[in-house]
Short mmCIF file of C-alpha atoms in Angstrom, two decimals:
data_model
loop_
_atom_site.label_atom_id
_atom_site.label_comp_id
_atom_site.label_asym_id
_atom_site.label_seq_id
_atom_site.Cartn_x
_atom_site.Cartn_y
_atom_site.Cartn_z
CA GLU J 1 16.04 1.99 -13.12
CA ALA J 2 13.63 4.22 -11.63
CA ASP J 3 12.41 2.17 -8.25
CA ILE J 4 12.09 2.56 -4.47
CA TYR J 5 14.44 0.86 -1.80
CA GLN J 6 14.32 -0.28 1.18
CA THR J 7 17.28 -1.39 3.68
CA PRO J 8 17.31 -3.63 5.50
CA ARG J 9 14.93 -6.03 4.38
CA TYR J 10 15.24 -7.92 7.90
CA LEU J 11 16.01 -6.80 11.39
CA VAL J 12 16.13 -8.12 14.59
CA ILE J 13 17.29 -6.18 17.37
CA GLY J 14 17.06 -6.04 21.14
CA THR J 15 14.77 -4.27 23.07
CA GLY J 16 16.14 -0.21 23.76
CA LYS J 17 18.14 -0.11 20.32
CA LYS J 18 18.07 2.91 18.57
CA ILE J 19 17.24 1.88 14.92
CA THR J 20 16.66 3.42 11.39
CA LEU J 21 14.91 1.54 8.46
CA GLU J 22 16.29 3.27 5.06
CA CYS J 23 14.15 4.56 1.97
CA SER J 24 15.40 5.94 -0.79
CA GLN J 25 13.55 6.27 -4.63
CA THR J 26 14.93 6.98 -7.79
CA MET J 27 11.50 8.45 -9.50
CA GLY J 28 12.09 11.72 -8.71
CA HIS J 29 8.31 11.65 -6.28
CA ASP J 30 7.57 14.45 -4.44
CA LYS J 31 5.50 12.60 -1.73
CA MET J 32 6.74 9.83 0.06
CA TYR J 33 4.88 7.49 2.68
CA TRP J 34 5.43 4.70 5.78
CA TYR J 35 3.15 2.29 6.59
CA GLN J 36 2.77 -0.13 9.45
CA GLN J 37 1.87 -3.54 8.61
CA ASP J 38 0.76 -6.31 10.73
CA PRO J 39 0.37 -9.79 9.14
CA GLY J 40 -2.73 -10.25 7.40
CA MET J 41 -3.83 -6.86 8.25
CA GLU J 42 -4.05 -3.54 6.65
CA LEU J 43 -1.65 -1.07 6.03
CA HIS J 44 -1.70 1.84 8.41
CA LEU J 45 -0.07 5.47 7.44
CA ILE J 46 2.52 6.60 10.00
CA HIS J 47 4.21 9.25 8.53
CA TYR J 48 4.20 11.14 4.75
CA SER J 49 5.82 13.97 3.65
CA TYR J 50 5.04 16.62 0.53
CA GLY J 51 8.89 17.23 -0.46
CA VAL J 52 11.71 18.54 1.14
CA ASN J 53 11.83 19.65 5.05
CA SER J 54 8.13 18.45 4.95
CA THR J 55 7.14 15.54 7.26
CA GLU J 56 3.34 14.62 9.26
CA LYS J 57 2.16 12.32 10.96
CA GLY J 58 -0.12 9.93 9.80
CA ASP J 59 -3.59 8.41 11.04
CA LEU J 60 -1.46 5.26 13.22
CA SER J 61 0.36 7.05 16.21
CA SER J 62 3.97 5.76 15.78
CA GLU J 63 6.77 6.60 18.13
CA SER J 64 9.06 7.11 15.01
CA THR J 65 10.41 9.74 13.33
CA VAL J 66 11.17 10.67 9.98
CA SER J 67 12.71 13.32 8.05
CA ARG J 68 13.10 14.47 4.58
CA ILE J 69 16.60 16.27 3.89
CA ARG J 70 16.46 15.31 0.25
CA THR J 71 14.00 14.28 -1.97
CA GLU J 72 14.86 10.93 -2.93
CA HIS J 73 15.73 9.85 0.96
CA PHE J 74 13.08 9.26 3.71
CA PRO J 75 14.58 7.23 6.45
CA LEU J 76 12.30 6.45 9.62
CA THR J 77 14.11 6.17 13.09
CA LEU J 78 13.05 4.58 16.17
CA GLU J 79 14.71 5.98 19.59
CA SER J 80 14.43 3.02 21.60
CA ALA J 81 12.44 -0.25 20.05
CA ARG J 82 10.53 -2.12 22.01
CA PRO J 83 8.44 -5.63 21.13
CA SER J 84 5.59 -3.55 20.34
CA HIS J 85 7.31 -2.48 17.14
CA THR J 86 7.80 -5.61 15.58
CA SER J 87 5.74 -5.06 12.45
CA GLN J 88 6.36 -4.88 8.63
CA TYR J 89 7.40 -1.41 7.55
CA LEU J 90 6.57 -0.14 4.07
CA CYS J 91 8.10 3.00 1.80
CA ALA J 92 6.11 4.20 -0.62
CA SER J 93 6.18 7.41 -3.23
CA SER J 94 3.91 9.16 -5.78
CA GLU J 95 3.90 11.80 -8.06
CA TRP J 96 1.47 14.78 -6.76
CA GLY J 97 -2.11 14.21 -7.28
CA SER J 98 -4.63 12.12 -6.40
CA SER J 99 -5.18 9.64 -10.05
CA TYR J 100 -1.49 8.68 -8.99
CA GLU J 101 -0.66 5.48 -7.63
CA GLN J 102 1.60 5.05 -4.97
CA TYR J 103 5.09 3.02 -5.49
CA PHE J 104 5.91 0.66 -2.70
CA GLY J 105 9.36 -0.79 -1.61
CA PRO J 106 10.21 -4.01 -1.00
CA GLY J 107 9.55 -3.74 2.95
CA THR J 108 11.36 -4.16 6.23
CA ARG J 109 10.46 -7.08 8.45
CA LEU J 110 11.61 -5.73 12.12
CA THR J 111 11.35 -7.99 15.20
CA VAL J 112 12.20 -6.54 18.36
CA THR J 113 13.42 -9.04 21.17
CA ALA A 1 -14.38 11.07 4.66
CA GLN A 2 -12.81 8.08 2.58
CA SER A 3 -13.18 4.11 3.36
CA VAL A 4 -12.67 1.03 1.55
CA THR A 5 -14.55 -2.26 2.75
CA GLN A 6 -13.60 -5.58 1.27
CA LEU A 7 -15.88 -8.50 1.77
CA GLY A 8 -14.14 -11.92 2.62
CA SER A 9 -10.55 -12.08 4.21
CA HIS A 10 -9.85 -15.12 2.76
CA VAL A 11 -11.34 -16.61 -0.73
CA SER A 12 -10.48 -20.10 -2.08
CA VAL A 13 -10.68 -20.83 -5.69
CA SER A 14 -9.84 -23.79 -7.75
CA GLU A 15 -7.11 -23.31 -10.60
CA GLY A 16 -9.06 -22.39 -13.54
CA ALA A 17 -11.83 -21.09 -12.08
CA LEU A 18 -13.20 -17.58 -11.87
CA VAL A 19 -11.83 -15.28 -9.37
CA LEU A 20 -13.81 -12.44 -7.45
CA LEU A 21 -12.56 -10.47 -4.96
CA ARG A 22 -15.03 -7.63 -3.46
CA CYS A 23 -14.48 -4.37 -2.80
CA ASN A 24 -16.86 -1.45 -1.48
CA TYR A 25 -15.94 2.17 -1.24
CA SER A 26 -17.26 5.10 0.51
CA SER A 27 -16.07 8.15 -0.75
CA SER A 28 -17.32 12.27 -0.28
CA VAL A 29 -15.75 12.74 -3.85
CA PRO A 30 -15.26 11.39 -7.03
CA PRO A 31 -12.91 8.69 -6.28
CA TYR A 32 -9.73 7.19 -7.67
CA LEU A 33 -9.58 3.60 -6.80
CA PHE A 34 -6.59 0.87 -6.85
CA TRP A 35 -6.17 -2.87 -6.55
CA TYR A 36 -2.68 -3.99 -5.26
CA VAL A 37 -1.35 -7.18 -4.84
CA GLN A 38 1.16 -8.50 -2.56
CA TYR A 39 3.20 -11.81 -2.69
CA PRO A 40 5.01 -12.86 0.66
CA ASN A 41 7.56 -10.87 2.11
CA GLN A 42 7.45 -7.98 -0.48
CA GLY A 43 5.68 -4.94 -1.02
CA LEU A 44 2.65 -3.94 -2.91
CA GLN A 45 2.23 -3.73 -6.68
CA LEU A 46 -0.05 -2.58 -8.59
CA LEU A 47 -2.65 -4.79 -10.70
CA LEU A 48 -5.21 -1.53 -11.70
CA LYS A 49 -6.42 1.58 -11.30
CA TYR A 50 -9.94 3.68 -11.54
CA THR A 51 -9.22 7.38 -12.44
CA SER A 52 -12.89 8.34 -13.77
CA ALA A 53 -12.04 7.21 -17.80
CA ALA A 54 -13.71 3.82 -18.68
CA THR A 55 -15.19 2.02 -15.98
CA LEU A 56 -13.99 -1.20 -17.08
CA VAL A 57 -10.39 -1.15 -16.08
CA LYS A 58 -7.95 -3.88 -17.00
CA GLY A 59 -4.70 -4.31 -15.47
CA ILE A 60 -1.47 -6.82 -15.39
CA ASN A 61 -1.69 -10.33 -15.06
CA GLY A 62 -5.28 -10.69 -16.66
CA PHE A 63 -7.40 -8.96 -13.84
CA GLU A 64 -9.79 -6.19 -14.54
CA ALA A 65 -12.30 -4.44 -12.07
CA GLU A 66 -15.49 -2.57 -13.21
CA PHE A 67 -16.30 0.63 -11.44
CA LYS A 68 -20.05 0.72 -10.22
CA LYS A 69 -21.12 4.12 -8.96
CA SER A 70 -24.67 3.24 -8.01
CA GLU A 71 -23.49 0.19 -6.02
CA THR A 72 -20.55 1.92 -4.81
CA SER A 73 -18.23 -1.12 -5.69
CA PHE A 74 -15.01 -1.90 -7.52
CA HIS A 75 -14.77 -5.60 -7.66
CA LEU A 76 -11.95 -7.16 -8.78
CA THR A 77 -12.18 -10.32 -11.36
CA LYS A 78 -9.95 -12.60 -13.42
CA PRO A 79 -11.62 -15.18 -15.63
CA SER A 80 -9.43 -17.81 -14.78
CA ALA A 81 -7.01 -18.66 -11.76
CA HIS A 82 -3.92 -19.40 -11.97
CA MET A 83 -1.62 -20.91 -9.35
CA SER A 84 0.62 -17.63 -9.39
CA ASP A 85 -2.69 -15.20 -8.42
CA ALA A 86 -2.30 -16.76 -4.56
CA ALA A 87 -1.59 -13.79 -3.00
CA GLU A 88 -2.83 -10.88 -0.87
CA TYR A 89 -5.20 -8.23 -2.65
CA PHE A 90 -5.96 -4.95 -1.45
CA CYS A 91 -8.22 -2.57 -2.42
CA ALA A 92 -7.63 1.47 -1.84
CA VAL A 93 -9.46 4.56 -2.38
CA SER A 94 -7.37 7.77 -2.87
CA ASP A 95 -8.62 10.70 -0.76
CA GLY A 96 -8.54 13.30 -3.89
CA GLY A 97 -8.16 16.16 -0.98
CA ASN A 98 -5.84 18.94 -0.34
CA THR A 99 -3.61 16.60 1.42
CA GLY A 100 -2.75 14.91 -1.93
CA ASN A 101 -2.86 11.47 -2.82
CA GLN A 102 -3.24 10.22 0.73
CA PHE A 103 -4.80 6.50 -0.15
CA TYR A 104 -7.05 4.61 2.57
CA PHE A 105 -6.58 0.56 2.24
CA GLY A 106 -8.78 -2.17 2.98
CA THR A 107 -8.06 -5.08 5.17
CA GLY A 108 -7.06 -7.43 2.47
CA THR A 109 -8.36 -10.63 1.13
CA SER A 110 -6.17 -13.60 0.95
CA LEU A 111 -6.47 -15.81 -2.28
CA THR A 112 -5.51 -19.13 -1.96
CA VAL A 113 -5.81 -21.26 -5.63
CA ILE A 114 -6.31 -24.89 -5.51
CA PRO A 115 -4.71 -27.24 -7.69
#
């Protein structure tokens, strides 16, 4: 079944640790996105990709980095987690074109202590 | 530049009552508009989208939205609220530019359904 997956769903980690949030999609979409969402607030785009070897920063400044080595995989890495990184992270993908919707994964809720 | 404004961060309705969630957009090009629903601890699920075909768009779970260019609005409605409709709702506009379909989301409206 075509879908978009995120792991882990929940993560509690100490300050200074390196973490990678995984995102994979089986829909063959070229475009992928990472959003940060704080409780009760809008989604902020932090990274996006047009395809393999393409990555761009979004509207919200983020200390995270991303890579796109395979079409289906778009991991997000925090080299040194801080309490300010505590948030929900949503991954999405879409076909190329403005009329196409974005499909979202279930999200990763990150807590940095 | 594109943007979306959702009026009312919290809306409460009685079960069986009309649901009306407001969304106004600003776009320098003909917009593509979307409504998403988010249940607790989940990602966003598409309810419906407007892509310049019919101005009245029907979506899943009995929701519909009407595109009104003169009012730059895309309000979401449902004739009769159900308890399962309680969730966060987001309106979004696609930029339609060369950067592909970047979305601009509103701040969301939390819908509470009172039994």
